[in-house]
mmCIF file of C-alpha atoms in Angstrom:
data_model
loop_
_atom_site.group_PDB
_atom_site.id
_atom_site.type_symbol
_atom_site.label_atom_id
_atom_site.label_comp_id
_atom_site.label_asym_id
_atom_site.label_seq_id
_atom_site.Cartn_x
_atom_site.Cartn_y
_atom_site.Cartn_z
ATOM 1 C CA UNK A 1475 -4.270 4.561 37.290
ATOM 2 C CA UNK A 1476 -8.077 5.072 38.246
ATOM 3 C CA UNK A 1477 -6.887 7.542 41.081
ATOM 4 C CA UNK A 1478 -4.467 9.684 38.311
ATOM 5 C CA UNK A 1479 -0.973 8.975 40.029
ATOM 6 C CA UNK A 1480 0.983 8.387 37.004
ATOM 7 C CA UNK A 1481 3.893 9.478 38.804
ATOM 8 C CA UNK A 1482 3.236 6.469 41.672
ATOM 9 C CA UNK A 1483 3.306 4.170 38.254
ATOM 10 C CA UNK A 1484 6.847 5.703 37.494
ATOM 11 C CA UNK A 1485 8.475 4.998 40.234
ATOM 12 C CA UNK A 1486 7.293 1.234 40.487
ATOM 13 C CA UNK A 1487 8.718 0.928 36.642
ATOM 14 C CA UNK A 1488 12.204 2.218 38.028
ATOM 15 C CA UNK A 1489 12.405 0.173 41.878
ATOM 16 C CA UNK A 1490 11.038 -3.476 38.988
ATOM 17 C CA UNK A 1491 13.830 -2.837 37.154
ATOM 18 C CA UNK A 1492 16.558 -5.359 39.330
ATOM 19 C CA UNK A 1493 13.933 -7.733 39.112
ATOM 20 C CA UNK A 1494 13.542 -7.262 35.404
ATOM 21 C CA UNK A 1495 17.149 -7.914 34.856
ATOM 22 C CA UNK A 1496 16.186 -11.442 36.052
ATOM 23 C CA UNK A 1497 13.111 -12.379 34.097
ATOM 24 C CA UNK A 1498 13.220 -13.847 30.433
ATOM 25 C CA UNK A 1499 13.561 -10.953 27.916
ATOM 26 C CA UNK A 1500 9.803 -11.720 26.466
ATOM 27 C CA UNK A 1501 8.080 -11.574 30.279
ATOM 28 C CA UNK A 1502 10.274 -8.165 30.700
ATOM 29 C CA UNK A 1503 8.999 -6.299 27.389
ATOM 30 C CA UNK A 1504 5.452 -7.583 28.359
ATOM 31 C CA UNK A 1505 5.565 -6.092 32.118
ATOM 32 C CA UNK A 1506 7.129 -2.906 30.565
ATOM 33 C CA UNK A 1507 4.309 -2.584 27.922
ATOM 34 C CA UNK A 1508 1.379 -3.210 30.296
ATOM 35 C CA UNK A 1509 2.917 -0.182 32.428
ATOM 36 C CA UNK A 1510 3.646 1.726 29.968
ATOM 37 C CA UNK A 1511 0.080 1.259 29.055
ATOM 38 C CA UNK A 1512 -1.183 2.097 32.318
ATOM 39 C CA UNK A 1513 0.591 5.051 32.244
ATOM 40 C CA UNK A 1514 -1.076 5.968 28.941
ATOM 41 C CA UNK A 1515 -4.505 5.907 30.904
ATOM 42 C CA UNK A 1516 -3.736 7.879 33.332
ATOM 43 C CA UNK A 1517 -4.940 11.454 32.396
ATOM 44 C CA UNK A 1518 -2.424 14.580 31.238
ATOM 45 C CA UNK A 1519 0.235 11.973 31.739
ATOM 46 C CA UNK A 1520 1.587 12.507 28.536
ATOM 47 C CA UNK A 1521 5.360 14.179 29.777
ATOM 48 C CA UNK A 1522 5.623 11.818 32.577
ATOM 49 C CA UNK A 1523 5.192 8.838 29.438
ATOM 50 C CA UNK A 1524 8.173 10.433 27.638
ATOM 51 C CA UNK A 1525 10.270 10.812 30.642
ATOM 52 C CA UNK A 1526 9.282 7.099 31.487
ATOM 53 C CA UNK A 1527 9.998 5.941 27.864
ATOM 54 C CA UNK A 1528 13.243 8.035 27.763
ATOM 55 C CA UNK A 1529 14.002 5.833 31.361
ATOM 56 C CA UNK A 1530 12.839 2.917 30.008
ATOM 57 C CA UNK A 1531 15.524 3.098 26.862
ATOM 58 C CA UNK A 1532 18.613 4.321 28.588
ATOM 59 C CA UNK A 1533 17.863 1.012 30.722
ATOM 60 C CA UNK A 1534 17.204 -1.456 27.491
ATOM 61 C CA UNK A 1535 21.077 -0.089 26.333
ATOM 62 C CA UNK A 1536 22.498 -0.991 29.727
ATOM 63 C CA UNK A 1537 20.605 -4.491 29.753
ATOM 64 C CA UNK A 1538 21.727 -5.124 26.048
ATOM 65 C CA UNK A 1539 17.416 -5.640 25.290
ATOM 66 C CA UNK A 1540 17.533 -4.254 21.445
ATOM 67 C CA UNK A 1541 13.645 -5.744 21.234
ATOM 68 C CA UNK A 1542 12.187 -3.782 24.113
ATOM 69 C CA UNK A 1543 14.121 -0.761 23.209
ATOM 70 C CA UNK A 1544 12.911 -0.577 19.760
ATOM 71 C CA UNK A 1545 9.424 -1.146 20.539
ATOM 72 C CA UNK A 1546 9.872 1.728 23.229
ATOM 73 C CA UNK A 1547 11.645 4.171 20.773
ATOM 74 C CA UNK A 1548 8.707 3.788 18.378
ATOM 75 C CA UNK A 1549 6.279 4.588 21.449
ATOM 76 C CA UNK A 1550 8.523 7.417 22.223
ATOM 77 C CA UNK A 1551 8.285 8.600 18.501
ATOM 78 C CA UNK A 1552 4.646 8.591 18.488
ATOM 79 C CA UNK A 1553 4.568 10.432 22.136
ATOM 80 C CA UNK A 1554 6.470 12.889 20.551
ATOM 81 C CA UNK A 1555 4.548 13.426 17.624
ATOM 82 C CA UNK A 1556 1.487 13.758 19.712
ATOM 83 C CA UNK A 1557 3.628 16.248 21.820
ATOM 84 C CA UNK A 1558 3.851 17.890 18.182
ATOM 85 C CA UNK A 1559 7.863 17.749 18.299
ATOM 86 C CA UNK A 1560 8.273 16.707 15.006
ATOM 87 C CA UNK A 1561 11.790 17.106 14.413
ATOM 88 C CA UNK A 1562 12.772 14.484 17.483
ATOM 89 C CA UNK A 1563 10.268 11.923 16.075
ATOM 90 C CA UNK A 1564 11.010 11.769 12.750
ATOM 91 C CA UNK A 1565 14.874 11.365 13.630
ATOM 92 C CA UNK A 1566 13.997 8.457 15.948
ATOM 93 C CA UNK A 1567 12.343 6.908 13.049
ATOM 94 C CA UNK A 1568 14.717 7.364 10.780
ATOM 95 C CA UNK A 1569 17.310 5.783 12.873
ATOM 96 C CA UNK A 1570 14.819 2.607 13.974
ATOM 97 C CA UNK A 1571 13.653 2.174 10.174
ATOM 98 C CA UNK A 1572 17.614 1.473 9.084
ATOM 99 C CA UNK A 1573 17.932 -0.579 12.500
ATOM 100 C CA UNK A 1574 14.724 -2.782 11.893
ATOM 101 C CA UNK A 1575 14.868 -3.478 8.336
ATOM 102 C CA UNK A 1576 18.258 -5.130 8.909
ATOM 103 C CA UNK A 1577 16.356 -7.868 11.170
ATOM 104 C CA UNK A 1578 13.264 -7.549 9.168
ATOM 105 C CA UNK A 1579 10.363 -7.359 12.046
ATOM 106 C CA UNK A 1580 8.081 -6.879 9.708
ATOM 107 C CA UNK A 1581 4.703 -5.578 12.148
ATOM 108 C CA UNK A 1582 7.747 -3.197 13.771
ATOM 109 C CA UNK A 1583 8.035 -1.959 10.394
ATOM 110 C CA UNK A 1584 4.569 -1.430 9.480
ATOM 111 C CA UNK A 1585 3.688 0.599 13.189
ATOM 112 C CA UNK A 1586 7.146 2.525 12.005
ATOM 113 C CA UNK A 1587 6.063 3.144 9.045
ATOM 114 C CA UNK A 1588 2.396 4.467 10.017
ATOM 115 C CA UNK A 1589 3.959 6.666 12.623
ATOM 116 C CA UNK A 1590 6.037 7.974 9.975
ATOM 117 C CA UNK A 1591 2.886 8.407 7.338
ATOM 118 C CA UNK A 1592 1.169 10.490 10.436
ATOM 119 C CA UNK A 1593 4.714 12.327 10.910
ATOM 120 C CA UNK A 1594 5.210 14.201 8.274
ATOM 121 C CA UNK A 1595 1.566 14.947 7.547
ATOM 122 C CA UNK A 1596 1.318 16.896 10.230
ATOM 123 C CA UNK A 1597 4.396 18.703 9.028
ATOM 124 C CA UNK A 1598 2.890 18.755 5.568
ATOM 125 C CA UNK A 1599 5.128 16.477 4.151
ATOM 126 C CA UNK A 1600 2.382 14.817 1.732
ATOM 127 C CA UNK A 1601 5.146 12.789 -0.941
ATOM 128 C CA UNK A 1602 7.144 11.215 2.325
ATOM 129 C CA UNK A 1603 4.019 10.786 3.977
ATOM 130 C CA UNK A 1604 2.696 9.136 1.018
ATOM 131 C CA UNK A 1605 5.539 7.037 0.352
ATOM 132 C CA UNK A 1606 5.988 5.666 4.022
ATOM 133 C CA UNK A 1607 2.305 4.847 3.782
ATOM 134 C CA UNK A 1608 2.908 2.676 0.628
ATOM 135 C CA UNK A 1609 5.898 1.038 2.745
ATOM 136 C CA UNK A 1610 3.713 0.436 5.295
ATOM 137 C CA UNK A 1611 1.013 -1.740 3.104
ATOM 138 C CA UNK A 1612 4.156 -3.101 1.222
ATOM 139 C CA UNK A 1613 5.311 -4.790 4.608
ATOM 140 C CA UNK A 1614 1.124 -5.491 5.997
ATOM 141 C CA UNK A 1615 0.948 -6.885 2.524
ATOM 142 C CA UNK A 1616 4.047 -9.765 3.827
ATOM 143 C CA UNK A 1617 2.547 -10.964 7.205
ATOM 144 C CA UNK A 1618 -0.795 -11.392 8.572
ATOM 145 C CA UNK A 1619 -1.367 -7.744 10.030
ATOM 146 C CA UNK A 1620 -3.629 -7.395 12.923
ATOM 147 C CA UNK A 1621 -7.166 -6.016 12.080
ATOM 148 C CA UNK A 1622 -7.193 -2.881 14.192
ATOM 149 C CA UNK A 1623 -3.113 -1.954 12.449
ATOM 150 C CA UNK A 1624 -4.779 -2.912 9.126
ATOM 151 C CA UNK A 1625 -7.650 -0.111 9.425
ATOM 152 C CA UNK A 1626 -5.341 2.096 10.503
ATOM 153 C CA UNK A 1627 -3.759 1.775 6.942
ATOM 154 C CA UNK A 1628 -6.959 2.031 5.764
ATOM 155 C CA UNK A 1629 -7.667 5.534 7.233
ATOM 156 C CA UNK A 1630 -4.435 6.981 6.939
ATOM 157 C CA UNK A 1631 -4.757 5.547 3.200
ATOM 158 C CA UNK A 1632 -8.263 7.618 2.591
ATOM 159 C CA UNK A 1633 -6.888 10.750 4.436
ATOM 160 C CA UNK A 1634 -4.058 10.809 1.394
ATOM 161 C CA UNK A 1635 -6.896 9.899 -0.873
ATOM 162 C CA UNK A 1636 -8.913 12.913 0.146
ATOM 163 C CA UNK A 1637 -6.082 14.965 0.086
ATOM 164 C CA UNK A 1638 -5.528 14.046 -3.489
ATOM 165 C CA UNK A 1639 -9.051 14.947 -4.128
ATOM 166 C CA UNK A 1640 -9.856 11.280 -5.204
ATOM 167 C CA UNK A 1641 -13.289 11.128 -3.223
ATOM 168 C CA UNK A 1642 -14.229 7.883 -4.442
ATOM 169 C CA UNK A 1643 -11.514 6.127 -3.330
ATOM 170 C CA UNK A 1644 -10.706 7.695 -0.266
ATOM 171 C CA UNK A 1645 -14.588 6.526 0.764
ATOM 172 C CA UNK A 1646 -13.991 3.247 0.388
ATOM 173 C CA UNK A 1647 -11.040 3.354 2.261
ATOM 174 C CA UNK A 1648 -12.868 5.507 5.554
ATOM 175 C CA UNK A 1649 -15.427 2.897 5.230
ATOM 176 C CA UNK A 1650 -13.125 -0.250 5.431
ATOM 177 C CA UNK A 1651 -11.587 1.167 8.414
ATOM 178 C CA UNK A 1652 -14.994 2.427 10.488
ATOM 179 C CA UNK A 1653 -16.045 -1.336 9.924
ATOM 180 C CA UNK A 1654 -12.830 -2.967 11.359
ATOM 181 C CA UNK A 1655 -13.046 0.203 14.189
ATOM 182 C CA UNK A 1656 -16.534 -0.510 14.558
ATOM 183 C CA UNK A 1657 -15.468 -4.134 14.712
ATOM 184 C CA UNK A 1658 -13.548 -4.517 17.531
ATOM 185 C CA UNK A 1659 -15.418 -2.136 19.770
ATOM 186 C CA UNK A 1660 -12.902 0.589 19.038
ATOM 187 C CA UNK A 1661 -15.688 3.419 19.005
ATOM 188 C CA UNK A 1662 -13.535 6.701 18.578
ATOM 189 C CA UNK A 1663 -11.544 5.406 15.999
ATOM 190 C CA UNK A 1664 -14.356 3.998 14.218
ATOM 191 C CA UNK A 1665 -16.190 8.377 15.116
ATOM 192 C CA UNK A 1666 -12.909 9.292 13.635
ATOM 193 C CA UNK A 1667 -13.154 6.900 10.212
#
């Protein structure tokens, strides 16, 4: 990662993959996160992620692992979205939203559902963004929702604020997410809040 060979990464995610088979389903999706993660930090890595996250599905189907694959098509959706291809991520969504609510992961839902907020904002989409942001604290509202997913709500909830002009509101809301940012030493999330 420090020496920017993403593509090195890549290729060890493909030759794991017998071994993977092997391994308990819950050790698998946590060695596939970390190097997906890895991948992440590896700079202007952000094709070879998708083409690794596109591998990394079509090999979940095979292996019959519906809880890796999800969590992977929601990374892929937010790759995507970063990539600015709109149209692909919001049909991934779509399809995972109808897919997850039938086995009711509930933190799935919420990340879903924030992905899908920041989706069609940038499309200018401000009622479905709006709405999937409401789903989102709907389903944060039924579990205990980690404190760095819960000020992204926040933000994402004063952005729509501002947008609606209501100033006041959307203020508290930027300020409830730079201290959970601030919080847990996440300093250019908290810049951004």
């Amino acid at each position: 990662v420090k020496t920017g060979q993403g593509n090195a990464l890549s290729e060890l995610a493909k030759e794991l993959r017998p071994m993977l088979a092997e391994l308990p389903k819950a050790k698998t999706a946590k060695i596939v996160k970390v190097l997906i993660d890895a991948l992440a930090k590896t700079p202007n890595s952000l094709y070879l992620q998708i083409d690794m996250c596109r591998d990394c599905i079509e090999w979940c189907k095979h292996e019959k692992r519906t809880f890796l694959r999800q969590r992977v098509e929601c990374r892929l959706a937010g790759l995507y979205e970063q990539d600015q291809k709109y149209t692909p991520a919001i049909e991934i969504l779509e399809r995972l939203l109808l897919e997850v609510k039938k086995l009711d992961d509930k933190l799935l839902l919420v990340d879903i559902h924030l992905l899908e907020c920041r989706t069609h904002y940038s499309v200018k989409n401000i009622a479905k963004s709006k709405a999937a942001l409401t789903a989102a604290k709907t389903n944060a509202n039924a579990i205990h929702c980690p404190p760095l997913t819960q000020a992204e709500i926040d933000l994402w909830s004063g952005i729509i604020a501002a947008r609606e002009k209501d100033y006041r509101t959307s203020f508290s809301y930027f300020y409830e997410a730079f201290e959970a940012f601030h919080a847990s030493e996440s300093t250019a999330k908290a810049t951004t809040a």
